[in-house]
Structures are given as C-alpha cells and as structure tokens.
Coordinates of C-alpha atoms and ligand atoms in Angstrom, one line a residue:
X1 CA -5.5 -4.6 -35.4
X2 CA -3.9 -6.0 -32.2
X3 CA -6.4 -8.6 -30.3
X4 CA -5.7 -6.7 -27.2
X5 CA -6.4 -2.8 -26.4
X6 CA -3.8 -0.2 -27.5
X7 CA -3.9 2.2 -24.4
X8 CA -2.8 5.8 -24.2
X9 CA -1.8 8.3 -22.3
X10 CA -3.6 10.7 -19.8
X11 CA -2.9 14.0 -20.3
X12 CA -5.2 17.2 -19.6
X13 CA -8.3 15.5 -20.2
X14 CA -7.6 13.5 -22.8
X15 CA -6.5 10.1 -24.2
X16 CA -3.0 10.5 -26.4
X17 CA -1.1 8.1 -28.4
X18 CA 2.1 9.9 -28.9
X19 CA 2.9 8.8 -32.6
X20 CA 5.8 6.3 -32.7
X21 CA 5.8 6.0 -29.4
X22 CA 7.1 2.6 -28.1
X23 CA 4.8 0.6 -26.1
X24 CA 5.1 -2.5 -23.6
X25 CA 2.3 -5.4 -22.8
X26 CA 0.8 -6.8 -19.8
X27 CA 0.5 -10.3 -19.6
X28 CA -1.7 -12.7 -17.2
X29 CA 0.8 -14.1 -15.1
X30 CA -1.8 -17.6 -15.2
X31 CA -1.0 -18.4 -18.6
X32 CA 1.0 -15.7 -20.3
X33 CA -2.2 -14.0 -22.5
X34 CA -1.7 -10.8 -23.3
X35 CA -4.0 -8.2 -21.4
X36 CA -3.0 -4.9 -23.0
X37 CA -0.5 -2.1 -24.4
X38 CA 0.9 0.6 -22.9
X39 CA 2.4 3.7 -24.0
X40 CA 6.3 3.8 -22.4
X41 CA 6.3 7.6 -21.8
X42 CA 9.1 9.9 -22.6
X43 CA 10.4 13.1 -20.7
X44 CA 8.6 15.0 -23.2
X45 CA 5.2 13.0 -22.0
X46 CA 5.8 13.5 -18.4
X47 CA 6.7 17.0 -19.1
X48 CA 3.6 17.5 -21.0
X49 CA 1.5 15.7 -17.8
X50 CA 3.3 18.0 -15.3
X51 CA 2.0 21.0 -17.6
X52 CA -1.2 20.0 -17.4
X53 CA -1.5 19.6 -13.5
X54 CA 0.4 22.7 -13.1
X55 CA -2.5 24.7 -15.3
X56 CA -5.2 22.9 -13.9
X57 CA -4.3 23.3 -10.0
X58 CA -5.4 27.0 -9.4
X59 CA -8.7 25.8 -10.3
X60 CA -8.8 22.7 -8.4
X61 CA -7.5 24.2 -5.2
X62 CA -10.2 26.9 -5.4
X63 CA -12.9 24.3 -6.0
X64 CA -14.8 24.1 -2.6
X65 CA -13.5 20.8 -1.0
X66 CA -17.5 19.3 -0.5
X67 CA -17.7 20.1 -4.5
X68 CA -14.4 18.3 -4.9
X69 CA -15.9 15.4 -2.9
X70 CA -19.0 14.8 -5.0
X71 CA -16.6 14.1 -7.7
X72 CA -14.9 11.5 -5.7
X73 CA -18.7 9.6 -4.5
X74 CA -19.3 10.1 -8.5
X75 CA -16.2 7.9 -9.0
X76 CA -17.1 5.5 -5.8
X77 CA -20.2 4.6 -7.9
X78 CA -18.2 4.0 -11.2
X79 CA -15.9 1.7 -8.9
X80 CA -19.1 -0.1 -7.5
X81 CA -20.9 -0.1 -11.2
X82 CA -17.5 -1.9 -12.6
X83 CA -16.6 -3.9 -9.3
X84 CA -16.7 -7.3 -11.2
X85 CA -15.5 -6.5 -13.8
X86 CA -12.6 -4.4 -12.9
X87 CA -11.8 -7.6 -10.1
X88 CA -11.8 -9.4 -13.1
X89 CA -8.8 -7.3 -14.7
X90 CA -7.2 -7.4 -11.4
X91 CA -7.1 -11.0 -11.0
X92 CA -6.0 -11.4 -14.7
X93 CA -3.5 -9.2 -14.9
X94 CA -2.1 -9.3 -10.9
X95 CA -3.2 -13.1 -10.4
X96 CA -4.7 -12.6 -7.1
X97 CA -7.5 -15.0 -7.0
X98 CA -11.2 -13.5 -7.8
X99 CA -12.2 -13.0 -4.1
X100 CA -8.9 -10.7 -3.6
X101 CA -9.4 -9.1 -7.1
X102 CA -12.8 -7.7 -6.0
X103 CA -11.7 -7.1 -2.6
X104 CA -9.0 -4.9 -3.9
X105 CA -11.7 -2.8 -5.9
X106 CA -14.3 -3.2 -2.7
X107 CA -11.3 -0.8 -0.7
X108 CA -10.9 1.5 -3.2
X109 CA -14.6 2.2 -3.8
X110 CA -14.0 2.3 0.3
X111 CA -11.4 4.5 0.3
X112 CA -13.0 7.2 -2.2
X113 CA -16.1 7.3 -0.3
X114 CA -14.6 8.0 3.2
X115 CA -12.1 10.8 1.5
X116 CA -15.9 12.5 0.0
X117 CA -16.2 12.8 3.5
X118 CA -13.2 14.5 3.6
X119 CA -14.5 17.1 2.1
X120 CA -16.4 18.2 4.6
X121 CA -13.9 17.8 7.1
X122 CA -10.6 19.0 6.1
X123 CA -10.2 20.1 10.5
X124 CA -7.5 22.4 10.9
X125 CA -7.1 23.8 14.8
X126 CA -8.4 26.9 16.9
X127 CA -5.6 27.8 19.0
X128 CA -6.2 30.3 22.1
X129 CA -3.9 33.4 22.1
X130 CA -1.2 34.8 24.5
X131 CA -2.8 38.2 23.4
X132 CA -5.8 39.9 23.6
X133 CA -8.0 40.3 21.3
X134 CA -6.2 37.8 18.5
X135 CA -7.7 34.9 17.0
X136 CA -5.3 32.2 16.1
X137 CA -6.0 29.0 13.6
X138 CA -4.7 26.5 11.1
X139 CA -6.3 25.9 7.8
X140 CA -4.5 22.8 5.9
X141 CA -4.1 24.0 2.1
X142 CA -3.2 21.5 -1.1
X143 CA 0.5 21.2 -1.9
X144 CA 0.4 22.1 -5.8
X145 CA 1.5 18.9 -8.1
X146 CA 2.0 15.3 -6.7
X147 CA 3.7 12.4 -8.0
X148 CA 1.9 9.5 -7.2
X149 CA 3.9 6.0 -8.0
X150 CA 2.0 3.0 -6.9
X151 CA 3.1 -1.0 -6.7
X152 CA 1.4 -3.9 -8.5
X153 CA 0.1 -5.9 -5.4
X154 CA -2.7 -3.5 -5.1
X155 CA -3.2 -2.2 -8.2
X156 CA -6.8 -0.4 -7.8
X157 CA -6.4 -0.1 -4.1
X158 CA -3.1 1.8 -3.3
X159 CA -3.9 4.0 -7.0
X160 CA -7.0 5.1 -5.0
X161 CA -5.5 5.7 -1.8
X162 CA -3.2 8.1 -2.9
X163 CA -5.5 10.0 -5.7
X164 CA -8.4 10.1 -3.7
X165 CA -7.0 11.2 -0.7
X166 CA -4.1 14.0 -3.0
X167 CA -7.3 15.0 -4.6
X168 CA -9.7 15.8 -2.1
X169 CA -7.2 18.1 0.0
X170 CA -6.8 20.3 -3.7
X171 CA -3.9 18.8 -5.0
X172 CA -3.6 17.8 -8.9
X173 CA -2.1 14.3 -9.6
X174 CA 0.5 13.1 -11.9
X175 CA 0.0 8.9 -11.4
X176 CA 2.7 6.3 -12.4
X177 CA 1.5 2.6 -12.3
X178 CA 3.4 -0.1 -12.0
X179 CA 4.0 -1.2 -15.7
X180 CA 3.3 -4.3 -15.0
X181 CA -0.4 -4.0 -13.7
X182 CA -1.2 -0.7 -16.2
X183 CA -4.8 -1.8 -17.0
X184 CA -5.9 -1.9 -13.6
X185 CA -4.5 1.5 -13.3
X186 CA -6.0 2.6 -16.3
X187 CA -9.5 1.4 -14.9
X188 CA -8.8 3.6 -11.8
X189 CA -8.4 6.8 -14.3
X190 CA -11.5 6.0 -16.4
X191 CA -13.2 5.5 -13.4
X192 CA -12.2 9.4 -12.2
X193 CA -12.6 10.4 -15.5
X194 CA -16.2 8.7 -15.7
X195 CA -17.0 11.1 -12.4
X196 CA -16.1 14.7 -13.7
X197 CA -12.5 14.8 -12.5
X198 CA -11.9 18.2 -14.9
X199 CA -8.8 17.7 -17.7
X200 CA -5.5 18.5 -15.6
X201 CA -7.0 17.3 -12.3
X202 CA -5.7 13.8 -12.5
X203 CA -2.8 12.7 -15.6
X204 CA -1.8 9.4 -16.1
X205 CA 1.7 8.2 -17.5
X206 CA 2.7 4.6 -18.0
X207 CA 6.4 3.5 -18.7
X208 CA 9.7 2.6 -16.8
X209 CA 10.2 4.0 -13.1
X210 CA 13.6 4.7 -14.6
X211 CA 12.4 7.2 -17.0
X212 CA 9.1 8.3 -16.6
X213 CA 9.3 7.7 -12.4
X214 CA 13.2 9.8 -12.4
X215 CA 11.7 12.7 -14.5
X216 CA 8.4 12.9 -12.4
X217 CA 10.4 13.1 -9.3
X218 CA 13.1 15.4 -11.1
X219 CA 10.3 17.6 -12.2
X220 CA 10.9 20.8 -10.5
X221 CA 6.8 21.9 -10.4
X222 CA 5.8 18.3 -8.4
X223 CA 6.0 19.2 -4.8
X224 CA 5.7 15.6 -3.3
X225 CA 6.0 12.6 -4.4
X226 CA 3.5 9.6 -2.8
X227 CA 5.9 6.1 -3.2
X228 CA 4.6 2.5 -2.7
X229 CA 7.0 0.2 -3.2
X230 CA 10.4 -1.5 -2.8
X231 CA 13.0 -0.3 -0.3
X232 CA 15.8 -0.1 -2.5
X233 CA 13.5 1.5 -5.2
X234 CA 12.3 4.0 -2.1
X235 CA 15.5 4.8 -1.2
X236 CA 16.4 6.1 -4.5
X237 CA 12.9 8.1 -4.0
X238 CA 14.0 9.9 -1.6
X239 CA 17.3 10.8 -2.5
X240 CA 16.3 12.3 -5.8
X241 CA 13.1 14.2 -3.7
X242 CA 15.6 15.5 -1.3
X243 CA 17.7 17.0 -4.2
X244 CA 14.9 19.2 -4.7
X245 CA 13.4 19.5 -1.0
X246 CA 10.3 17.6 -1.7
X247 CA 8.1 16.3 0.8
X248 CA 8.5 12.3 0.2
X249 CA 6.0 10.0 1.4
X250 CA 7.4 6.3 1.0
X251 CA 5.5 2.6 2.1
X252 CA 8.0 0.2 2.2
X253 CA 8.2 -3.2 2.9
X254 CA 7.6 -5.6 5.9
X255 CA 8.5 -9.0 7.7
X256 CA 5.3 -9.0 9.5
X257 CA 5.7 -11.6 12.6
X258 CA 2.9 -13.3 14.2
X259 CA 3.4 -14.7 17.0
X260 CA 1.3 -18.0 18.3
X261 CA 1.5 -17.9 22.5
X262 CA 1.1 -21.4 24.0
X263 CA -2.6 -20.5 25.5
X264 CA -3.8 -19.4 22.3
X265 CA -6.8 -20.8 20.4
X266 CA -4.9 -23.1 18.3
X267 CA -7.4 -23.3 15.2
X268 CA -8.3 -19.8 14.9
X269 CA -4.5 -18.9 14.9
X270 CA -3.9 -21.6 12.2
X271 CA -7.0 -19.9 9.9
X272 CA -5.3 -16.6 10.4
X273 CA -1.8 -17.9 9.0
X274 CA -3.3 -19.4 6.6
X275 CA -4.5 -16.3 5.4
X276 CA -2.0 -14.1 6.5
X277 CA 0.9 -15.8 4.8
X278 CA -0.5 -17.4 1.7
X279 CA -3.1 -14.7 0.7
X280 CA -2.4 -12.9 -2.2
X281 CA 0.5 -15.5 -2.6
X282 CA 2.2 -13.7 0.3
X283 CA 2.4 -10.7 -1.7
X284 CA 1.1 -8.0 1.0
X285 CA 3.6 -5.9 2.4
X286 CA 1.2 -6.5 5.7
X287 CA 1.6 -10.8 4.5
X288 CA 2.9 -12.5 7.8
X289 CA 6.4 -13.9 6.7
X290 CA 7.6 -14.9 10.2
X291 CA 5.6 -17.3 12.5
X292 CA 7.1 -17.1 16.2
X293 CA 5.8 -20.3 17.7
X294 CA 5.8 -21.1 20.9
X295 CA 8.2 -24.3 22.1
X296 CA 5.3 -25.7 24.2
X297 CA 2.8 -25.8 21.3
X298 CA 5.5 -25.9 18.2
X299 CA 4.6 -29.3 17.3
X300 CA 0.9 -29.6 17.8
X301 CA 0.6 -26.3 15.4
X302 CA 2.8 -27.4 12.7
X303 CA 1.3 -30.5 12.5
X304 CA -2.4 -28.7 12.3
X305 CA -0.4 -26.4 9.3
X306 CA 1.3 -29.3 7.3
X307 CA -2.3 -30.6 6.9
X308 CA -3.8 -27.6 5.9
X309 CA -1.5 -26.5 4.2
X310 CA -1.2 -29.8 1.8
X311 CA -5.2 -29.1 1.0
X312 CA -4.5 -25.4 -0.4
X313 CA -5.6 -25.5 -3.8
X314 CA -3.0 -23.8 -6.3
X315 CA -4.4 -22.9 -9.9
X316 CA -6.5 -20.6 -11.6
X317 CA -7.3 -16.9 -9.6
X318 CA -10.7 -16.8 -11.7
X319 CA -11.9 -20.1 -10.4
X320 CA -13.3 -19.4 -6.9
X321 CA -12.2 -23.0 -5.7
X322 CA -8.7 -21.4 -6.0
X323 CA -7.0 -20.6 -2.8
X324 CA -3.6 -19.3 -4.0
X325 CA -3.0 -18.1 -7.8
X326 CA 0.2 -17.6 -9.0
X327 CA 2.7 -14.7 -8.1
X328 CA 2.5 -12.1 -10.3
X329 CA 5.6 -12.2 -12.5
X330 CA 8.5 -13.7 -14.2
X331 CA 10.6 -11.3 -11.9
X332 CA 9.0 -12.1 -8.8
X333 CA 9.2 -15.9 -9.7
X334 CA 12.7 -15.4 -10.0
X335 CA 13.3 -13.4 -7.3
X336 CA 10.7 -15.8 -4.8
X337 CA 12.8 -18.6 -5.6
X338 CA 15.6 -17.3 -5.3
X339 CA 15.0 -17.1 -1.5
X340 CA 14.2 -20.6 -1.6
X341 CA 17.4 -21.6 -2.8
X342 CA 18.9 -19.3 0.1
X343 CA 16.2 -21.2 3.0
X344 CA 17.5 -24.7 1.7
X345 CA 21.0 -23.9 2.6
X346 CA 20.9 -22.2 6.1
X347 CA 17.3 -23.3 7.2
X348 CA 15.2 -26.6 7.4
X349 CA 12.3 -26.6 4.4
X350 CA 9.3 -28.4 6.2
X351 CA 6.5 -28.2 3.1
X352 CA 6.6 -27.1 -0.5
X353 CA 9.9 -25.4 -1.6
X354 CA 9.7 -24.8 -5.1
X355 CA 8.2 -23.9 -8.7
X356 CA 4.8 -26.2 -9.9
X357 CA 5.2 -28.0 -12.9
X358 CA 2.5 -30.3 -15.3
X359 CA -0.7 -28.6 -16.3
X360 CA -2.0 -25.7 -16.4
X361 CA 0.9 -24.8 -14.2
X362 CA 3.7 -24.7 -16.7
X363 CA 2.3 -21.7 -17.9
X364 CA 2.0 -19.6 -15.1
X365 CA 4.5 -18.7 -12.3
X366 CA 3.0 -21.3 -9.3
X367 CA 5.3 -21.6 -6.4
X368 CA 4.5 -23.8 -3.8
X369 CA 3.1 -22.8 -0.5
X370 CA 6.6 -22.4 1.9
X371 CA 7.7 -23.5 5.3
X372 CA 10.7 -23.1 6.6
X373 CA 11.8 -23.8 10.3
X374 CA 14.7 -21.5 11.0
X375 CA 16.8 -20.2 13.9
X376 CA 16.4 -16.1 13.8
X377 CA 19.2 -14.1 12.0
X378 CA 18.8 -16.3 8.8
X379 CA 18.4 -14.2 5.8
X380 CA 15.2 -15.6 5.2
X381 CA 13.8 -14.6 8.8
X382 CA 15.0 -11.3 8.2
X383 CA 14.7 -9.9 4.7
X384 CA 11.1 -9.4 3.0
X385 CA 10.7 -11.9 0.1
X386 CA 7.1 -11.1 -1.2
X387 CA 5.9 -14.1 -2.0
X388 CA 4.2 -17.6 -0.4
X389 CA 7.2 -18.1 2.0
X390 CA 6.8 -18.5 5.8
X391 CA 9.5 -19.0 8.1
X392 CA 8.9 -20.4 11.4
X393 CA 10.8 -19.8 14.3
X394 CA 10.8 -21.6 18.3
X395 CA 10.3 -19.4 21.2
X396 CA 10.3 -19.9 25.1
X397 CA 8.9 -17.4 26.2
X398 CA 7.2 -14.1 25.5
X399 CA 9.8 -11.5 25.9
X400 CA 11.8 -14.1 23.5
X401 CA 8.9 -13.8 21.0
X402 CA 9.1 -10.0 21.1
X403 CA 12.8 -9.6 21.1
X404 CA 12.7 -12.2 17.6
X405 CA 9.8 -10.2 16.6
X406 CA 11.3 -6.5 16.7
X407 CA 14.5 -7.9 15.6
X408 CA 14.1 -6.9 11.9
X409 CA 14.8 -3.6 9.7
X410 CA 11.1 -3.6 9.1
X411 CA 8.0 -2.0 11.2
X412 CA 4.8 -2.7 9.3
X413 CA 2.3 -5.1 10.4
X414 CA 2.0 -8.0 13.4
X415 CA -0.1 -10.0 15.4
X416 CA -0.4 -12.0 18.9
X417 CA -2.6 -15.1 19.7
X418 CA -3.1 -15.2 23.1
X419 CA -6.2 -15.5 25.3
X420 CA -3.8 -13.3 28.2
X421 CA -5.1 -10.9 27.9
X422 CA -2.8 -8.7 29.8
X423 CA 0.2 -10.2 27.3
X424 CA -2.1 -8.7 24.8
X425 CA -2.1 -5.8 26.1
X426 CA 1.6 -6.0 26.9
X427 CA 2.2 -6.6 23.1
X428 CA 0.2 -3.8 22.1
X429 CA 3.0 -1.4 23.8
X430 CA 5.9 -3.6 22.9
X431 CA 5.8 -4.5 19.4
X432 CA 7.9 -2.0 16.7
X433 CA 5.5 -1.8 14.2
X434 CA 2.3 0.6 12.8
X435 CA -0.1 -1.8 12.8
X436 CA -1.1 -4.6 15.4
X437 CA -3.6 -7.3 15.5
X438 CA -4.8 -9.1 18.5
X439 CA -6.4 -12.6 17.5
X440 CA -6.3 -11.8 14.1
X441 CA -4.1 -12.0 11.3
X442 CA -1.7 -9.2 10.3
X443 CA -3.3 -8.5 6.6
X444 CA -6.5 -7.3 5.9
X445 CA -5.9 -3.4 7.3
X446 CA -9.1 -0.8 6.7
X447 CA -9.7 2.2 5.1
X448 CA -10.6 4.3 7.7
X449 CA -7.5 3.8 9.9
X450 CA -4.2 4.7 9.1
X451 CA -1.8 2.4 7.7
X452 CA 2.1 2.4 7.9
X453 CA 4.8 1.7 9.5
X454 CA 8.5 2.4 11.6
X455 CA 11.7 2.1 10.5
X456 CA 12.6 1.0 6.8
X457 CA 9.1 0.7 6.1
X458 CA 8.7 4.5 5.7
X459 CA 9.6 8.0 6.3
X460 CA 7.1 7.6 9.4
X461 CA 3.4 8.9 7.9
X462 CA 0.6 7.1 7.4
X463 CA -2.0 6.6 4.4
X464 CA -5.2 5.9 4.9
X465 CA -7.6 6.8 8.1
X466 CA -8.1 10.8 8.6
X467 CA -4.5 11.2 9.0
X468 CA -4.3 10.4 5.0
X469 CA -4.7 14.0 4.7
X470 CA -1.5 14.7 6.1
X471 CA 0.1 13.5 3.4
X472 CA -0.9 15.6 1.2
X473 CA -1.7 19.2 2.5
X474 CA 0.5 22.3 4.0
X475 CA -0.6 23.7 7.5
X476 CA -1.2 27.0 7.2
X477 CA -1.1 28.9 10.7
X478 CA -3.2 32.3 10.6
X479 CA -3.3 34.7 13.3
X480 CA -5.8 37.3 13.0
X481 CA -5.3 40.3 15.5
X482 CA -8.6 42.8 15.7
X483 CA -7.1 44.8 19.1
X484 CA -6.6 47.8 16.5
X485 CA -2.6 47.8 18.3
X486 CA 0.4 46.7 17.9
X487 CA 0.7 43.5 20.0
X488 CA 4.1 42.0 20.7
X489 CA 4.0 38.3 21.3
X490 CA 6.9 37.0 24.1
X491 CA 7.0 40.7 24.9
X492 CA 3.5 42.0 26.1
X493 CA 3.8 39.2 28.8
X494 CA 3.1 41.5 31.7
X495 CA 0.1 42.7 30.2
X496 CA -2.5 40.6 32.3
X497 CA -4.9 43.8 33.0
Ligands
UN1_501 C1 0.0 -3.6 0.8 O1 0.2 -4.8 0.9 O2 0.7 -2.8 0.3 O3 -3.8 -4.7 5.0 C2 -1.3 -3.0 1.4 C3 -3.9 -5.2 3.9 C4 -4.5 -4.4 2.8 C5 -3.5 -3.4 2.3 C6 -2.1 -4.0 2.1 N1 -5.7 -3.8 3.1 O4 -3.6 -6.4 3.7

C-alpha cells in the first residue's frame, strides 16, 4: 500500500482506476513529499469521458437553470466546509503560502456562489420589431460538451471558474488539470460531486496535455474548449480548435506594468509591489513584472524596496510567518532562473538574483526575491517569466510611462499611483490592457467582474463577472410573428399605416 492516495479517474459518476494504467505523482514543491497519484489517461479514457458528457447533456440542458444553481450553492458549501483543508492541499502541492492557499479556495467558493445566481439570470434581450405584430428576443442556450484545461497557479480557483460558470449555462464538462496540481483539482470534483452534480455532468481526466489535452480538443463531440495557460501552449489550442471550428476561449499570459508617478503616496505604492510582484512568488498571470518608476522619485523608492524587500521572509507556505514560498516546480525553477541568467547579462541585478541554498531550502525550489533595473526592450522587460522577478524601468514623464507600459505583446493587468487624479483618469483610457487598478496593485482581481485581457493574452473574452456566461452559451435569436400574415422584413418598409 502506497503512503500516499492512489487517485482515479472521473467518469459518468464514478471513480475508475483503469487496470494497468500508468500513473504520475505530485510532489510538495517545499520539500519534495509526495502528495498523490494520478491516473495518466489514454485516448480510450478521454473517449470514454466525452461519452459520458455527450449522454448526460440532454438532461442537463433541460434541467431548469435555478435547479442547476442549487447544485452549484450545494458545492459552495462543500468548498466553505473544506476551506482549510483544501488551502492546506493547495499550499502543499502549489507552494503558495497558507493565506494564498485559502484565498484561492475563498474565490472559488466566491465564484460558485455568484454563478447560482446565474441561474436566475441567464438575460438574453427583447428586441423591438420593424414589423407589426412580431415579437423578437434572444434566449442564450448551453453549447453541448466543453473542454475545460486549467493551469497550476490557481488550482481550485480557475477549475471553478470555468465549471461553474460551463455548468450553470447547461453545458457538461470534460476538466483537464494541470498534472502537476491534480489533487487540488480532484478536491474541486469531489466537492461537485459532494453537491449532486448527476454522473456525466462534470468528468475528470488527469494525464499529459499532449495526450489527454490533444484528444480532448481533437474530440469531435467537445464544442469549446476553455484554456488557461501558456501562450505557446495556447497557441497550439487554438490551432487544433480551429481544425474543427470550435469556439476557443484562451487566458494567456501578462507583463503587468505598474507604474509609480512622482506625486504618488510613496508607502502605499511600495506595499502594493510588494504584493503585486512577490505574491504567489510572482506566479499570477495578473503578478506586476515591470515597475515604471518615475526619474524624480527612482531613488527614494528603490531605496524604501531594497529594505523591504531584504525583510521578506522565504520558507515554508504552511507557516504563516512566511511571505514567499517556493515556486511551484522543478520546471519553473529552471525556467525562472533561466531569466535570471538572461537579466545578468543585458540588465543591472539590484537585489537577490538566484536559487536559496542551506536548510530547509535545499529541498525546495526557493528563488530569491528579483530586481532588476533595465532599459525597456530587454528580454526580461518584455517576455512574461512567472516567477519572483521585477524589472524596473526610469521614466520622465507620463506619456513615457504609458508608451513603456503598452510596449509589450501582453494586455492583462496594470496599475497607476498617482494622487492626479486627472492622470488617473487619463490612464484609465490609455493603458492596453483588461484590467486596471488605480492606487492599487495589479493582482488580486474579483469574482464578480470580468477578467481578461488584449492582445496575446487571449482571443479577447473574458471569465469571470456576468459576462462569464458568454463563454459558454450560443445566442439564440427568436422572432415570433402572431400578425396571422406573411410579413416581409426589409420589404414591408412602407407599411407605416
Ligand atoms: C491568474 O493569475 O491566472 O487577480 C488569475 C488575481 C487573481 C486571479 C489571477 N484573483 O490575482
């Protein structure tokens, strides 16, 4: 018997352990326990979970949508029931520290409550007529099967985001985790399963996004496919979607900017970075990788953030001393200092700058909080690294700090300290992005708003807020004529007696 839990499949209901299956393990990235294992799915599995949604769908969609809802509160109240433990898991097997790991679960039990509401909502339109005597109206209807393939950084949040929000419109889900966070993501499905989600409704297959991702996507019975993730990743998303004509709903990254004016309030600005950039270790799409300081308070704010930034205490996620915890993998060690490697030779490193060594940190991936000062148009100023890196950058002026601040391939998250108002306002309109903060910092987005972003971001929707069910319903537009004639629309234009 393995000291860790063996973990199935969910398919139609039900828990399965395809025999001789091969299987994978989580580990903590702290100190390299093992949390679980996973089943690696085949075709044949994914088949089998398509099957199921495909059956149970007719069902689903005819459920009333406030029924549907009740479900979802039902599985909000499992979330809350489980919150510390399940930010527990999170933290252990994502190494967020323990405030983050419950926070994650805190949105999610957010996020399925406001989508219950949903249910009672659903608006379509009432349109007037050119005719008499017609009624015309929308009503949105579920898409059929979605695909729903979620990152690690979130691993109960952006899950619940998706299913809540496919599943309240009528959809049925097919969900993919990120392998490498699979027992949050099986906490989210027990926690559906726990509220009366009915076998079919939601399926859950672990493995490889080369296998089990390709032949969800491939799968000729999914009609959209939900994507959080990498751009490169997302890119291949939607080219194998578009084979098949599938709506395809991608979240990419960011290189969120914010930008410090010389009138703003120096010390709030320098608790917002704080959090902003070395939350979650930086690993936020939203986290604020680019700090556009202005020249006339460059100094005086750097030197407030080499202080603060020398008392952040790295170590263990569970303890709630713990500021930053490690990043969440081997990979993204790698792949973090990697960057770093890149900064020392085209930028200037101010603080940190590398891996932790000695103690408890030689067995978990601990990279030092890291500044950079950089002229813009270095690689680290412009490409998304995902991980406790900041690079700072002089400005003059404000149209300089907006021109820097658009100057990416990325439109997700920003924000402005100022206490000009009108530049605030002026930043509002100017800044390419979805999301913009005005004194605050550019994480920390909520549930009832919608979230997303412009250009390699996304394919331009948004999650979250009441526009979430966009995502996942058809508009249908019904015109219902009761003049007992033939009316002819764009040719009965005279008729105004
Ligand atoms: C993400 O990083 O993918 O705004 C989502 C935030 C969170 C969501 C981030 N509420 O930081």
């Amino acid at each position: 018997m393995a000291a860790y839990p063996e973990i199935g499949l969910f398919i139609d209901g039900k828990w399965v352990s395809p025999p001789g299956a091969a299987r994978f393990t989580t580990r903590n990235p702290t100190n390299g326990s093992i949390i679980g294992s996973f089943v690696s799915a085949t075709p044949k599995d994914v088949d089998a979970a398509v099957t199921a949604a495909f059956s149970a769908f007719p069902h689903w969609k005819a459920t009333p949508p406030p029924a549907r809802g009740e479900i979802l509160l039902r599985v909000a109240q499992t979330l809350k029931d489980r919150k510390e433990q399940i930010g527990r898991i999170v933290t252990q097997e994502m190494g967020k520290v323990i405030a983050e790991g419950r926070g994650d679960v805190q949105e999610s039990i957010d996020f399925v409550e406001y989508m219950a509401g949903e249910g009672r909502r659903l608006f379509g339109e009432t349109v007037p007529s050119e005719l008499r005597s017609k009624f015309c109206l929308t009503v949105r209807q579920p898409k059929g099967v979605v695909a729903c393939i979620t990152p690690w950084n979130f691993p109960t949040a952006i899950p619940n985001w998706k299913i809540a929000a496919a599943l309240i419109c009528g959809n049925t889900v097919v969900f993919k985790p990120a392998s490498n966070t699979a027992m949050c993501a099986i906490e989210v499905v027990k926690a559906y399963e726990a509220g009366g989600v009915p076998a079919g409704v939601l399926n859950c297959v672990t493995g490889a996004g080369s296998t089990v991702g390709n032949a969800l996507i491939d799968d000729r019975r999914v009609r959209a496919v939900s994507f959080t993730g990498g751009v490169e990743t997302g890119r291949s998303v939607y080219e194998r979607g578009a084979r098949d004509l599938k709506a395809v709903h991608l979240e990419l990254g960011g290189k969120n900017p914010m930008i410090v004016m010389d009138d703003a309030n120096l010390p709030l600005a320098l608790e917002g970075l704080l959090f902003g950039a070395f939350g979650t270790a930086g690993q936020r799409c939203t986290a604020t990788s680019r700090l556009i300081l202005h020249e006339k308070v460059y100094d005086e704010f750097l030197g407030m953030l080499d202080q603060r930034v020398a008392r952040l205490r790295l170590g263990d996620p569970l303890d709630p001393r713990t500021d930053v915890g490690p990043v969440a993998s081997a990979d993204q060690e790698r792949k973090i200092l990697e960057y770093i490697s890149v900064g020392r030779t085209e930028a200037k490193l101010r603080v940190g700058g590398g891996k932790l060594t000695g103690g408890i940190y030689d067995q978990g991936f601990f990279i030092a909080p890291t500044i950079f000062e950089t002229a813009h148009g270095t690689r680290i100023s412009k490409e998304e690294i995902f991980g406790p890196v900041l690079s700072v950058i002089k400005v003059p002026s404000y149209e300089e700090a907006v021109r820097v601040a658009n100057d990416v391939d990325y439109g997700l998250s920003s924000a402005i300290y100022t206490r000009d108002v009108n530049v605030a306002f002026r930043a509002v309109q100017d800044l390419e992005c979805g999301i913009t903060y005005i004194n605050a910092p550019t994480i920390g987005a909520e549930v009832q708003l919608p979230f997303g972003g412009v250009k390699n971001t996304g394919t331009g929707g948004r999650e979250a807020g009441s526009v979430a069910v966009e995502e996942f319903t058809e508009i249908k537009t019904v015109f219902i004529d009761f003049s007992n004639r033939l009316q002819k629309a764009q040719i009965d234009v005279a008729d105004s007696g």
